[in-house]
């Protein structure tokens, strides 16, 4: 069986025919939010229903934080600090290098956020995150509660000023910048089971704000949850049948088949060319022939 499905022959530049999709660990309930710590040679990821953040290394899996306030997506900022989305506390936090947790955002215009889902930090230190309502719909991945705000995309500048920058999506979820940070991609997973559009939009960045949003690609089967860009500007997206690779012009180049429903991905490992994949009950990885765009 091949792990790959090639749609555009150009996909061959990005994969190695004999590199396997490896299952690294299993037994979780719904894993999400992978983030690579090259300095510690480990991966942090969320097991959301079990209210914990786990740490994987070649030595195995240990608990990094429990309870985790039902943490979901993570990233690192330019100082190497962990930045986390928390459903349970309906906030985004930063964990300092000394372990101190500070709040990046927990509300907007006097109302509580819904359940921050995924986050990225740009080179200027601005924190960008999505705030769909998934974490307050049930008690499974947080605490059931009333929605106070639309499902927006926010930016928080280094001074702590928060601003809603995308306000017309159904349920914004994964987000990623192009390598030069001139384009912002945002996945809309829609309200579950309603037939909402489930596509990835792309925005031009103008004066630090996303403008001219348009449909970049529609994932099929399933929908895009977590997304990342590589150093060539290709977009790698979760999908129901694995991970899809989408060229900068929006066409699907190829797929990596994964045996479980994929939620999110991140680049890490040596040369930042190992793609880590969170997929339902397990984490997987595959070594690619290209590095991720995200830093550090
Ligand atoms: Mg997500």
PDB file of C-alpha atoms and ligand atoms in Angstrom:
ATOM      1  CA  UNK A   1       0.000   0.000   0.000  1.00  0.00           C
ATOM      2  CA  UNK A   2       1.242   3.469  -0.773  1.00  0.00           C
ATOM      3  CA  UNK A   3       0.992   6.221   1.749  1.00  0.00           C
ATOM      4  CA  UNK A   4       0.761   8.743  -1.081  1.00  0.00           C
ATOM      5  CA  UNK A   5      -1.724   9.704  -3.724  1.00  0.00           C
ATOM      6  CA  UNK A   6      -0.322  11.927  -6.448  1.00  0.00           C
ATOM      7  CA  UNK A   7      -2.719  14.240  -8.268  1.00  0.00           C
ATOM      8  CA  UNK A   8      -0.110  16.603  -9.754  1.00  0.00           C
ATOM      9  CA  UNK A   9       3.306  15.103 -10.622  1.00  0.00           C
ATOM     10  CA  UNK A  10       4.865  18.150  -8.917  1.00  0.00           C
ATOM     11  CA  UNK A  11       3.880  16.500  -5.620  1.00  0.00           C
ATOM     12  CA  UNK A  12       6.785  14.092  -6.157  1.00  0.00           C
ATOM     13  CA  UNK A  13       9.221  16.839  -5.196  1.00  0.00           C
ATOM     14  CA  UNK A  14       7.799  17.012  -1.707  1.00  0.00           C
ATOM     15  CA  UNK A  15       7.655  13.371  -0.646  1.00  0.00           C
ATOM     16  CA  UNK A  16       9.970  10.387  -0.597  1.00  0.00           C
ATOM     17  CA  UNK A  17       8.483   7.178  -1.914  1.00  0.00           C
ATOM     18  CA  UNK A  18       9.929   5.031   0.865  1.00  0.00           C
ATOM     19  CA  UNK A  19       9.237   7.305   3.851  1.00  0.00           C
ATOM     20  CA  UNK A  20       6.495   5.723   5.960  1.00  0.00           C
ATOM     21  CA  UNK A  21       3.580   7.165   7.888  1.00  0.00           C
ATOM     22  CA  UNK A  22       4.558   5.978  11.373  1.00  0.00           C
ATOM     23  CA  UNK A  23       2.214   5.686  14.305  1.00  0.00           C
ATOM     24  CA  UNK A  24       4.155   7.100  17.256  1.00  0.00           C
ATOM     25  CA  UNK A  25       1.627   6.640  20.066  1.00  0.00           C
ATOM     26  CA  UNK A  26      -2.025   5.753  20.475  1.00  0.00           C
ATOM     27  CA  UNK A  27      -4.797   5.299  23.029  1.00  0.00           C
ATOM     28  CA  UNK A  28      -5.998   8.907  23.223  1.00  0.00           C
ATOM     29  CA  UNK A  29      -9.522  10.193  22.575  1.00  0.00           C
ATOM     30  CA  UNK A  30      -9.196  13.280  20.334  1.00  0.00           C
ATOM     31  CA  UNK A  31      -5.719  14.644  19.811  1.00  0.00           C
ATOM     32  CA  UNK A  32      -5.073  18.149  18.500  1.00  0.00           C
ATOM     33  CA  UNK A  33      -2.698  21.085  18.615  1.00  0.00           C
ATOM     34  CA  UNK A  34       0.736  19.593  17.837  1.00  0.00           C
ATOM     35  CA  UNK A  35       3.693  21.931  18.409  1.00  0.00           C
ATOM     36  CA  UNK A  36       7.360  21.028  18.053  1.00  0.00           C
ATOM     37  CA  UNK A  37      10.042  22.011  20.578  1.00  0.00           C
ATOM     38  CA  UNK A  38      13.307  21.487  18.721  1.00  0.00           C
ATOM     39  CA  UNK A  39      15.370  22.588  21.713  1.00  0.00           C
ATOM     40  CA  UNK A  40      13.864  19.770  23.803  1.00  0.00           C
ATOM     41  CA  UNK A  41      13.461  17.372  20.865  1.00  0.00           C
ATOM     42  CA  UNK A  42       9.831  16.774  21.773  1.00  0.00           C
ATOM     43  CA  UNK A  43       6.280  17.341  20.577  1.00  0.00           C
ATOM     44  CA  UNK A  44       3.509  18.742  22.738  1.00  0.00           C
ATOM     45  CA  UNK A  45      -0.087  17.965  21.783  1.00  0.00           C
ATOM     46  CA  UNK A  46      -3.547  18.113  23.328  1.00  0.00           C
ATOM     47  CA  UNK A  47      -5.786  15.178  24.209  1.00  0.00           C
ATOM     48  CA  UNK A  48      -8.801  17.421  24.530  1.00  0.00           C
ATOM     49  CA  UNK A  49     -11.555  15.218  26.047  1.00  0.00           C
ATOM     50  CA  UNK A  50      -9.084  13.977  28.663  1.00  0.00           C
ATOM     51  CA  UNK A  51      -8.214  17.540  29.596  1.00  0.00           C
ATOM     52  CA  UNK A  52      -4.481  17.163  29.209  1.00  0.00           C
ATOM     53  CA  UNK A  53      -1.460  18.251  27.212  1.00  0.00           C
ATOM     54  CA  UNK A  54       0.937  15.409  26.458  1.00  0.00           C
ATOM     55  CA  UNK A  55       4.605  15.378  25.570  1.00  0.00           C
ATOM     56  CA  UNK A  56       5.993  12.923  23.040  1.00  0.00           C
ATOM     57  CA  UNK A  57       9.674  12.178  22.493  1.00  0.00           C
ATOM     58  CA  UNK A  58      11.536   9.134  21.210  1.00  0.00           C
ATOM     59  CA  UNK A  59      11.488   7.948  24.843  1.00  0.00           C
ATOM     60  CA  UNK A  60       7.682   7.833  24.962  1.00  0.00           C
ATOM     61  CA  UNK A  61       4.711   9.904  26.097  1.00  0.00           C
ATOM     62  CA  UNK A  62       4.424  11.753  29.391  1.00  0.00           C
ATOM     63  CA  UNK A  63       1.884  14.223  30.776  1.00  0.00           C
ATOM     64  CA  UNK A  64       2.947  17.834  30.333  1.00  0.00           C
ATOM     65  CA  UNK A  65      -0.099  19.521  31.918  1.00  0.00           C
ATOM     66  CA  UNK A  66      -3.268  18.138  33.467  1.00  0.00           C
ATOM     67  CA  UNK A  67      -5.794  19.589  33.832  1.00  0.00           C
ATOM     68  CA  UNK A  68      -5.112  21.678  30.750  1.00  0.00           C
ATOM     69  CA  UNK A  69      -8.352  23.693  30.736  1.00  0.00           C
ATOM     70  CA  UNK A  70      -9.267  21.520  27.741  1.00  0.00           C
ATOM     71  CA  UNK A  71      -6.459  23.042  25.683  1.00  0.00           C
ATOM     72  CA  UNK A  72      -6.706  22.686  21.914  1.00  0.00           C
ATOM     73  CA  UNK A  73      -4.276  24.402  19.483  1.00  0.00           C
ATOM     74  CA  UNK A  74      -0.755  25.515  20.362  1.00  0.00           C
ATOM     75  CA  UNK A  75       2.142  27.361  18.838  1.00  0.00           C
ATOM     76  CA  UNK A  76       5.408  28.950  19.975  1.00  0.00           C
ATOM     77  CA  UNK A  77       6.147  32.636  19.837  1.00  0.00           C
ATOM     78  CA  UNK A  78       9.434  34.181  18.727  1.00  0.00           C
ATOM     79  CA  UNK A  79      10.827  33.897  22.244  1.00  0.00           C
ATOM     80  CA  UNK A  80      10.103  30.163  22.219  1.00  0.00           C
ATOM     81  CA  UNK A  81       7.208  30.405  24.654  1.00  0.00           C
ATOM     82  CA  UNK A  82       4.212  28.088  24.394  1.00  0.00           C
ATOM     83  CA  UNK A  83       0.997  29.846  23.328  1.00  0.00           C
ATOM     84  CA  UNK A  84      -2.173  27.811  23.911  1.00  0.00           C
ATOM     85  CA  UNK A  85      -5.881  27.932  23.140  1.00  0.00           C
ATOM     86  CA  UNK A  86      -8.029  26.762  26.063  1.00  0.00           C
ATOM     87  CA  UNK A  87     -11.674  25.755  25.629  1.00  0.00           C
ATOM     88  CA  UNK A  88     -12.418  25.308  29.333  1.00  0.00           C
ATOM     89  CA  UNK A  89     -11.232  28.733  30.436  1.00  0.00           C
ATOM     90  CA  UNK A  90     -12.231  30.308  27.094  1.00  0.00           C
ATOM     91  CA  UNK A  91      -8.899  32.050  26.704  1.00  0.00           C
ATOM     92  CA  UNK A  92      -5.500  32.119  25.032  1.00  0.00           C
ATOM     93  CA  UNK A  93      -2.481  31.835  27.310  1.00  0.00           C
ATOM     94  CA  UNK A  94       1.270  32.109  27.133  1.00  0.00           C
ATOM     95  CA  UNK A  95       3.545  29.892  29.195  1.00  0.00           C
ATOM     96  CA  UNK A  96       6.807  31.644  30.014  1.00  0.00           C
ATOM     97  CA  UNK A  97      10.142  29.894  29.987  1.00  0.00           C
ATOM     98  CA  UNK A  98       9.942  29.816  33.806  1.00  0.00           C
ATOM     99  CA  UNK A  99       6.509  28.142  33.646  1.00  0.00           C
ATOM    100  CA  UNK A 100       4.454  31.227  34.490  1.00  0.00           C
ATOM    101  CA  UNK A 101       1.106  31.243  32.670  1.00  0.00           C
ATOM    102  CA  UNK A 102      -0.250  34.628  31.564  1.00  0.00           C
ATOM    103  CA  UNK A 103      -3.465  35.470  29.729  1.00  0.00           C
ATOM    104  CA  UNK A 104      -3.115  36.727  26.167  1.00  0.00           C
ATOM    105  CA  UNK A 105      -6.878  37.133  25.585  1.00  0.00           C
ATOM    106  CA  UNK A 106     -10.065  36.037  27.314  1.00  0.00           C
ATOM    107  CA  UNK A 107     -12.711  38.431  26.032  1.00  0.00           C
ATOM    108  CA  UNK A 108     -13.666  41.046  23.511  1.00  0.00           C
ATOM    109  CA  UNK A 109     -15.733  44.172  24.054  1.00  0.00           C
ATOM    110  CA  UNK A 110     -16.748  43.005  27.522  1.00  0.00           C
ATOM    111  CA  UNK A 111     -17.902  39.537  26.443  1.00  0.00           C
ATOM    112  CA  UNK A 112     -16.282  36.153  26.946  1.00  0.00           C
ATOM    113  CA  UNK A 113     -14.580  34.445  24.039  1.00  0.00           C
ATOM    114  CA  UNK A 114     -16.224  31.210  22.822  1.00  0.00           C
ATOM    115  CA  UNK A 115     -13.503  28.560  22.830  1.00  0.00           C
ATOM    116  CA  UNK A 116     -10.236  29.554  21.148  1.00  0.00           C
ATOM    117  CA  UNK A 117      -9.252  26.786  18.765  1.00  0.00           C
ATOM    118  CA  UNK A 118      -5.962  27.445  17.000  1.00  0.00           C
ATOM    119  CA  UNK A 119      -3.251  30.074  17.132  1.00  0.00           C
ATOM    120  CA  UNK A 120      -0.209  31.396  15.307  1.00  0.00           C
ATOM    121  CA  UNK A 121       2.284  34.170  16.102  1.00  0.00           C
ATOM    122  CA  UNK A 122       3.825  36.407  13.424  1.00  0.00           C
ATOM    123  CA  UNK A 123       7.372  37.743  13.392  1.00  0.00           C
ATOM    124  CA  UNK A 124       6.284  41.054  14.961  1.00  0.00           C
ATOM    125  CA  UNK A 125       4.918  39.213  18.017  1.00  0.00           C
ATOM    126  CA  UNK A 126       1.237  39.579  17.103  1.00  0.00           C
ATOM    127  CA  UNK A 127      -0.898  36.612  18.225  1.00  0.00           C
ATOM    128  CA  UNK A 128      -3.616  35.463  15.796  1.00  0.00           C
ATOM    129  CA  UNK A 129      -6.303  33.021  16.891  1.00  0.00           C
ATOM    130  CA  UNK A 130      -9.664  31.600  15.856  1.00  0.00           C
ATOM    131  CA  UNK A 131     -12.655  31.444  18.193  1.00  0.00           C
ATOM    132  CA  UNK A 132     -15.353  29.022  16.991  1.00  0.00           C
ATOM    133  CA  UNK A 133     -17.961  27.726  19.420  1.00  0.00           C
ATOM    134  CA  UNK A 134     -17.087  24.010  19.372  1.00  0.00           C
ATOM    135  CA  UNK A 135     -15.715  23.975  22.915  1.00  0.00           C
ATOM    136  CA  UNK A 136     -18.894  25.365  24.492  1.00  0.00           C
ATOM    137  CA  UNK A 137     -21.426  23.267  22.535  1.00  0.00           C
ATOM    138  CA  UNK A 138     -21.072  20.251  24.857  1.00  0.00           C
ATOM    139  CA  UNK A 139     -19.235  19.158  27.984  1.00  0.00           C
ATOM    140  CA  UNK A 140     -17.026  16.781  25.967  1.00  0.00           C
ATOM    141  CA  UNK A 141     -14.249  19.214  25.015  1.00  0.00           C
ATOM    142  CA  UNK A 142     -14.886  21.948  27.568  1.00  0.00           C
ATOM    143  CA  UNK A 143     -17.939  23.236  29.388  1.00  0.00           C
ATOM    144  CA  UNK A 144     -21.309  23.733  27.756  1.00  0.00           C
ATOM    145  CA  UNK A 145     -22.200  27.415  27.829  1.00  0.00           C
ATOM    146  CA  UNK A 146     -24.022  30.151  25.971  1.00  0.00           C
ATOM    147  CA  UNK A 147     -22.238  31.821  23.101  1.00  0.00           C
ATOM    148  CA  UNK A 148     -21.599  35.512  23.728  1.00  0.00           C
ATOM    149  CA  UNK A 149     -19.635  36.450  20.604  1.00  0.00           C
ATOM    150  CA  UNK A 150     -19.689  35.546  16.907  1.00  0.00           C
ATOM    151  CA  UNK A 151     -17.064  33.068  15.719  1.00  0.00           C
ATOM    152  CA  UNK A 152     -14.344  35.553  14.838  1.00  0.00           C
ATOM    153  CA  UNK A 153     -10.651  35.595  14.046  1.00  0.00           C
ATOM    154  CA  UNK A 154      -8.705  37.910  16.362  1.00  0.00           C
ATOM    155  CA  UNK A 155      -5.336  39.532  16.492  1.00  0.00           C
ATOM    156  CA  UNK A 156      -3.639  40.590  19.715  1.00  0.00           C
ATOM    157  CA  UNK A 157      -0.766  42.984  19.232  1.00  0.00           C
ATOM    158  CA  UNK A 158       2.328  42.897  21.471  1.00  0.00           C
ATOM    159  CA  UNK A 159       0.817  45.585  23.736  1.00  0.00           C
ATOM    160  CA  UNK A 160      -2.190  43.326  24.405  1.00  0.00           C
ATOM    161  CA  UNK A 161      -4.710  45.201  22.251  1.00  0.00           C
ATOM    162  CA  UNK A 162      -7.272  42.761  20.835  1.00  0.00           C
ATOM    163  CA  UNK A 163      -9.166  43.279  17.591  1.00  0.00           C
ATOM    164  CA  UNK A 164     -11.601  41.122  15.608  1.00  0.00           C
ATOM    165  CA  UNK A 165     -10.145  41.022  12.087  1.00  0.00           C
ATOM    166  CA  UNK A 166     -12.346  38.406  10.362  1.00  0.00           C
ATOM    167  CA  UNK A 167     -16.000  38.442  11.371  1.00  0.00           C
ATOM    168  CA  UNK A 168     -17.880  36.761   8.520  1.00  0.00           C
ATOM    169  CA  UNK A 169     -16.913  33.103   8.814  1.00  0.00           C
ATOM    170  CA  UNK A 170     -19.136  30.353  10.196  1.00  0.00           C
ATOM    171  CA  UNK A 171     -16.509  28.593  12.301  1.00  0.00           C
ATOM    172  CA  UNK A 172     -12.907  29.633  11.647  1.00  0.00           C
ATOM    173  CA  UNK A 173     -10.538  26.906  12.774  1.00  0.00           C
ATOM    174  CA  UNK A 174      -6.950  26.327  11.598  1.00  0.00           C
ATOM    175  CA  UNK A 175      -4.857  29.267  10.401  1.00  0.00           C
ATOM    176  CA  UNK A 176      -1.426  29.733   8.857  1.00  0.00           C
ATOM    177  CA  UNK A 177       0.657  32.422   7.205  1.00  0.00           C
ATOM    178  CA  UNK A 178       2.648  32.130   3.986  1.00  0.00           C
ATOM    179  CA  UNK A 179       6.422  32.016   4.614  1.00  0.00           C
ATOM    180  CA  UNK A 180       6.791  35.775   3.990  1.00  0.00           C
ATOM    181  CA  UNK A 181       3.621  36.540   6.027  1.00  0.00           C
ATOM    182  CA  UNK A 182       1.965  38.368   3.121  1.00  0.00           C
ATOM    183  CA  UNK A 183      -0.912  35.853   2.977  1.00  0.00           C
ATOM    184  CA  UNK A 184      -3.123  34.484   5.749  1.00  0.00           C
ATOM    185  CA  UNK A 185      -4.983  31.203   5.272  1.00  0.00           C
ATOM    186  CA  UNK A 186      -7.966  30.364   7.479  1.00  0.00           C
ATOM    187  CA  UNK A 187      -9.964  27.125   7.431  1.00  0.00           C
ATOM    188  CA  UNK A 188     -13.717  27.352   8.009  1.00  0.00           C
ATOM    189  CA  UNK A 189     -15.087  24.081   9.377  1.00  0.00           C
ATOM    190  CA  UNK A 190     -18.649  25.404   9.572  1.00  0.00           C
ATOM    191  CA  UNK A 191     -21.333  24.479  12.030  1.00  0.00           C
ATOM    192  CA  UNK A 192     -21.295  20.701  12.211  1.00  0.00           C
ATOM    193  CA  UNK A 193     -23.990  18.850  10.252  1.00  0.00           C
ATOM    194  CA  UNK A 194     -25.575  21.980   8.805  1.00  0.00           C
ATOM    195  CA  UNK A 195     -24.137  21.952   5.287  1.00  0.00           C
ATOM    196  CA  UNK A 196     -22.234  25.178   5.851  1.00  0.00           C
ATOM    197  CA  UNK A 197     -19.413  25.870   3.399  1.00  0.00           C
ATOM    198  CA  UNK A 198     -16.222  24.202   4.561  1.00  0.00           C
ATOM    199  CA  UNK A 199     -13.350  25.777   2.733  1.00  0.00           C
ATOM    200  CA  UNK A 200     -10.001  27.449   3.209  1.00  0.00           C
ATOM    201  CA  UNK A 201      -9.915  31.165   2.581  1.00  0.00           C
ATOM    202  CA  UNK A 202      -6.854  33.234   1.740  1.00  0.00           C
ATOM    203  CA  UNK A 203      -6.372  36.898   2.649  1.00  0.00           C
ATOM    204  CA  UNK A 204      -3.838  39.465   1.534  1.00  0.00           C
ATOM    205  CA  UNK A 205      -2.152  41.226   4.424  1.00  0.00           C
ATOM    206  CA  UNK A 206      -2.388  45.008   4.259  1.00  0.00           C
ATOM    207  CA  UNK A 207      -1.116  47.200   7.102  1.00  0.00           C
ATOM    208  CA  UNK A 208      -1.170  44.204   9.415  1.00  0.00           C
ATOM    209  CA  UNK A 209      -4.782  43.290   8.633  1.00  0.00           C
ATOM    210  CA  UNK A 210      -6.224  40.522   6.431  1.00  0.00           C
ATOM    211  CA  UNK A 211      -8.146  41.904   3.415  1.00  0.00           C
ATOM    212  CA  UNK A 212      -9.752  40.631   0.207  1.00  0.00           C
ATOM    213  CA  UNK A 213     -10.722  37.234   1.604  1.00  0.00           C
ATOM    214  CA  UNK A 214     -11.560  34.676  -1.075  1.00  0.00           C
ATOM    215  CA  UNK A 215     -11.901  30.921  -1.360  1.00  0.00           C
ATOM    216  CA  UNK A 216      -8.508  29.299  -1.823  1.00  0.00           C
ATOM    217  CA  UNK A 217      -9.473  25.620  -1.777  1.00  0.00           C
ATOM    218  CA  UNK A 218     -12.320  23.366  -0.684  1.00  0.00           C
ATOM    219  CA  UNK A 219     -11.161  20.185   1.007  1.00  0.00           C
ATOM    220  CA  UNK A 220     -12.836  16.912   0.074  1.00  0.00           C
ATOM    221  CA  UNK A 221     -13.521  14.539   1.679  1.00  0.00           C
ATOM    222  CA  UNK A 222     -14.163  16.126   5.046  1.00  0.00           C
ATOM    223  CA  UNK A 223     -12.937  19.582   5.868  1.00  0.00           C
ATOM    224  CA  UNK A 224      -9.780  21.431   6.784  1.00  0.00           C
ATOM    225  CA  UNK A 225      -9.080  21.708  10.515  1.00  0.00           C
ATOM    226  CA  UNK A 226      -5.383  22.327  11.185  1.00  0.00           C
ATOM    227  CA  UNK A 227      -3.247  23.796   8.387  1.00  0.00           C
ATOM    228  CA  UNK A 228       0.458  24.664   7.951  1.00  0.00           C
ATOM    229  CA  UNK A 229       2.610  26.078   5.159  1.00  0.00           C
ATOM    230  CA  UNK A 230       5.978  24.770   3.971  1.00  0.00           C
ATOM    231  CA  UNK A 231       9.019  26.752   2.887  1.00  0.00           C
ATOM    232  CA  UNK A 232       7.786  26.781  -0.746  1.00  0.00           C
ATOM    233  CA  UNK A 233       4.438  28.271   0.264  1.00  0.00           C
ATOM    234  CA  UNK A 234       2.410  25.089  -0.211  1.00  0.00           C
ATOM    235  CA  UNK A 235      -0.433  24.618   2.217  1.00  0.00           C
ATOM    236  CA  UNK A 236      -0.710  21.296   4.047  1.00  0.00           C
ATOM    237  CA  UNK A 237      -4.166  20.603   5.430  1.00  0.00           C
ATOM    238  CA  UNK A 238      -5.935  17.995   7.500  1.00  0.00           C
ATOM    239  CA  UNK A 239      -8.735  16.141   5.683  1.00  0.00           C
ATOM    240  CA  UNK A 240     -10.964  13.141   6.319  1.00  0.00           C
ATOM    241  CA  UNK A 241      -8.630  10.802   4.429  1.00  0.00           C
ATOM    242  CA  UNK A 242      -5.313  12.188   5.593  1.00  0.00           C
ATOM    243  CA  UNK A 243      -3.224  15.254   4.827  1.00  0.00           C
ATOM    244  CA  UNK A 244      -3.626  17.192   1.570  1.00  0.00           C
ATOM    245  CA  UNK A 245      -0.939  19.318  -0.095  1.00  0.00           C
ATOM    246  CA  UNK A 246      -2.304  22.410  -1.853  1.00  0.00           C
ATOM    247  CA  UNK A 247      -0.146  24.511  -4.166  1.00  0.00           C
ATOM    248  CA  UNK A 248       0.037  28.317  -3.789  1.00  0.00           C
ATOM    249  CA  UNK A 249      -2.431  28.679  -6.698  1.00  0.00           C
ATOM    250  CA  UNK A 250      -4.991  26.581  -4.776  1.00  0.00           C
ATOM    251  CA  UNK A 251      -4.879  23.266  -6.653  1.00  0.00           C
ATOM    252  CA  UNK A 252      -4.535  19.928  -4.892  1.00  0.00           C
ATOM    253  CA  UNK A 253      -1.143  18.349  -5.618  1.00  0.00           C
ATOM    254  CA  UNK A 254      -1.352  15.192  -3.575  1.00  0.00           C
ATOM    255  CA  UNK A 255      -2.369  13.420  -0.395  1.00  0.00           C
ATOM    256  CA  UNK A 256      -0.780  11.493   2.429  1.00  0.00           C
ATOM    257  CA  UNK A 257      -3.165   8.788   3.549  1.00  0.00           C
ATOM    258  CA  UNK A 258      -3.566   8.410   7.295  1.00  0.00           C
ATOM    259  CA  UNK A 259      -5.669   5.600   8.815  1.00  0.00           C
ATOM    260  CA  UNK A 260      -7.576   7.868  11.246  1.00  0.00           C
ATOM    261  CA  UNK A 261      -9.405  11.175  10.901  1.00  0.00           C
ATOM    262  CA  UNK A 262      -6.751  13.907  11.000  1.00  0.00           C
ATOM    263  CA  UNK A 263      -7.267  16.987  13.151  1.00  0.00           C
ATOM    264  CA  UNK A 264      -4.010  18.899  12.853  1.00  0.00           C
ATOM    265  CA  UNK A 265      -0.383  18.865  11.766  1.00  0.00           C
ATOM    266  CA  UNK A 266       2.928  20.608  12.410  1.00  0.00           C
ATOM    267  CA  UNK A 267       6.449  20.495  11.056  1.00  0.00           C
ATOM    268  CA  UNK A 268       9.313  19.515  13.352  1.00  0.00           C
ATOM    269  CA  UNK A 269      12.209  17.184  13.781  1.00  0.00           C
ATOM    270  CA  UNK A 270      15.568  17.445  12.082  1.00  0.00           C
ATOM    271  CA  UNK A 271      15.496  20.076   9.316  1.00  0.00           C
ATOM    272  CA  UNK A 272      11.863  20.838  10.280  1.00  0.00           C
ATOM    273  CA  UNK A 273      10.912  18.367   7.553  1.00  0.00           C
ATOM    274  CA  UNK A 274       9.120  15.799   9.703  1.00  0.00           C
ATOM    275  CA  UNK A 275       5.372  16.302   9.584  1.00  0.00           C
ATOM    276  CA  UNK A 276       3.673  15.396  12.860  1.00  0.00           C
ATOM    277  CA  UNK A 277       0.018  14.469  12.550  1.00  0.00           C
ATOM    278  CA  UNK A 278      -2.629  14.340  15.252  1.00  0.00           C
ATOM    279  CA  UNK A 279      -5.430  11.993  14.209  1.00  0.00           C
ATOM    280  CA  UNK A 280      -8.279  10.994  16.529  1.00  0.00           C
ATOM    281  CA  UNK A 281      -6.706   8.433  18.922  1.00  0.00           C
ATOM    282  CA  UNK A 282      -3.094   8.543  17.702  1.00  0.00           C
ATOM    283  CA  UNK A 283      -0.176  10.675  16.662  1.00  0.00           C
ATOM    284  CA  UNK A 284       1.750   9.901  13.480  1.00  0.00           C
ATOM    285  CA  UNK A 285       4.706  11.343  11.597  1.00  0.00           C
ATOM    286  CA  UNK A 286       6.194  11.240   8.129  1.00  0.00           C
ATOM    287  CA  UNK A 287       9.439  12.732   6.878  1.00  0.00           C
ATOM    288  CA  UNK A 288       8.940  15.016   3.858  1.00  0.00           C
ATOM    289  CA  UNK A 289      11.366  16.436   1.331  1.00  0.00           C
ATOM    290  CA  UNK A 290      10.562  20.004   2.369  1.00  0.00           C
ATOM    291  CA  UNK A 291      10.769  22.054   5.581  1.00  0.00           C
ATOM    292  CA  UNK A 292       7.950  23.796   7.324  1.00  0.00           C
ATOM    293  CA  UNK A 293       7.626  27.554   7.067  1.00  0.00           C
ATOM    294  CA  UNK A 294       6.821  28.221  10.658  1.00  0.00           C
ATOM    295  CA  UNK A 295       9.413  29.306  13.142  1.00  0.00           C
ATOM    296  CA  UNK A 296      11.157  28.567  15.411  1.00  0.00           C
TER     297      UNK A 296
HETATM  298 MG1  LIG B   1      -8.705  23.014  15.195  1.00  0.00          MG
END
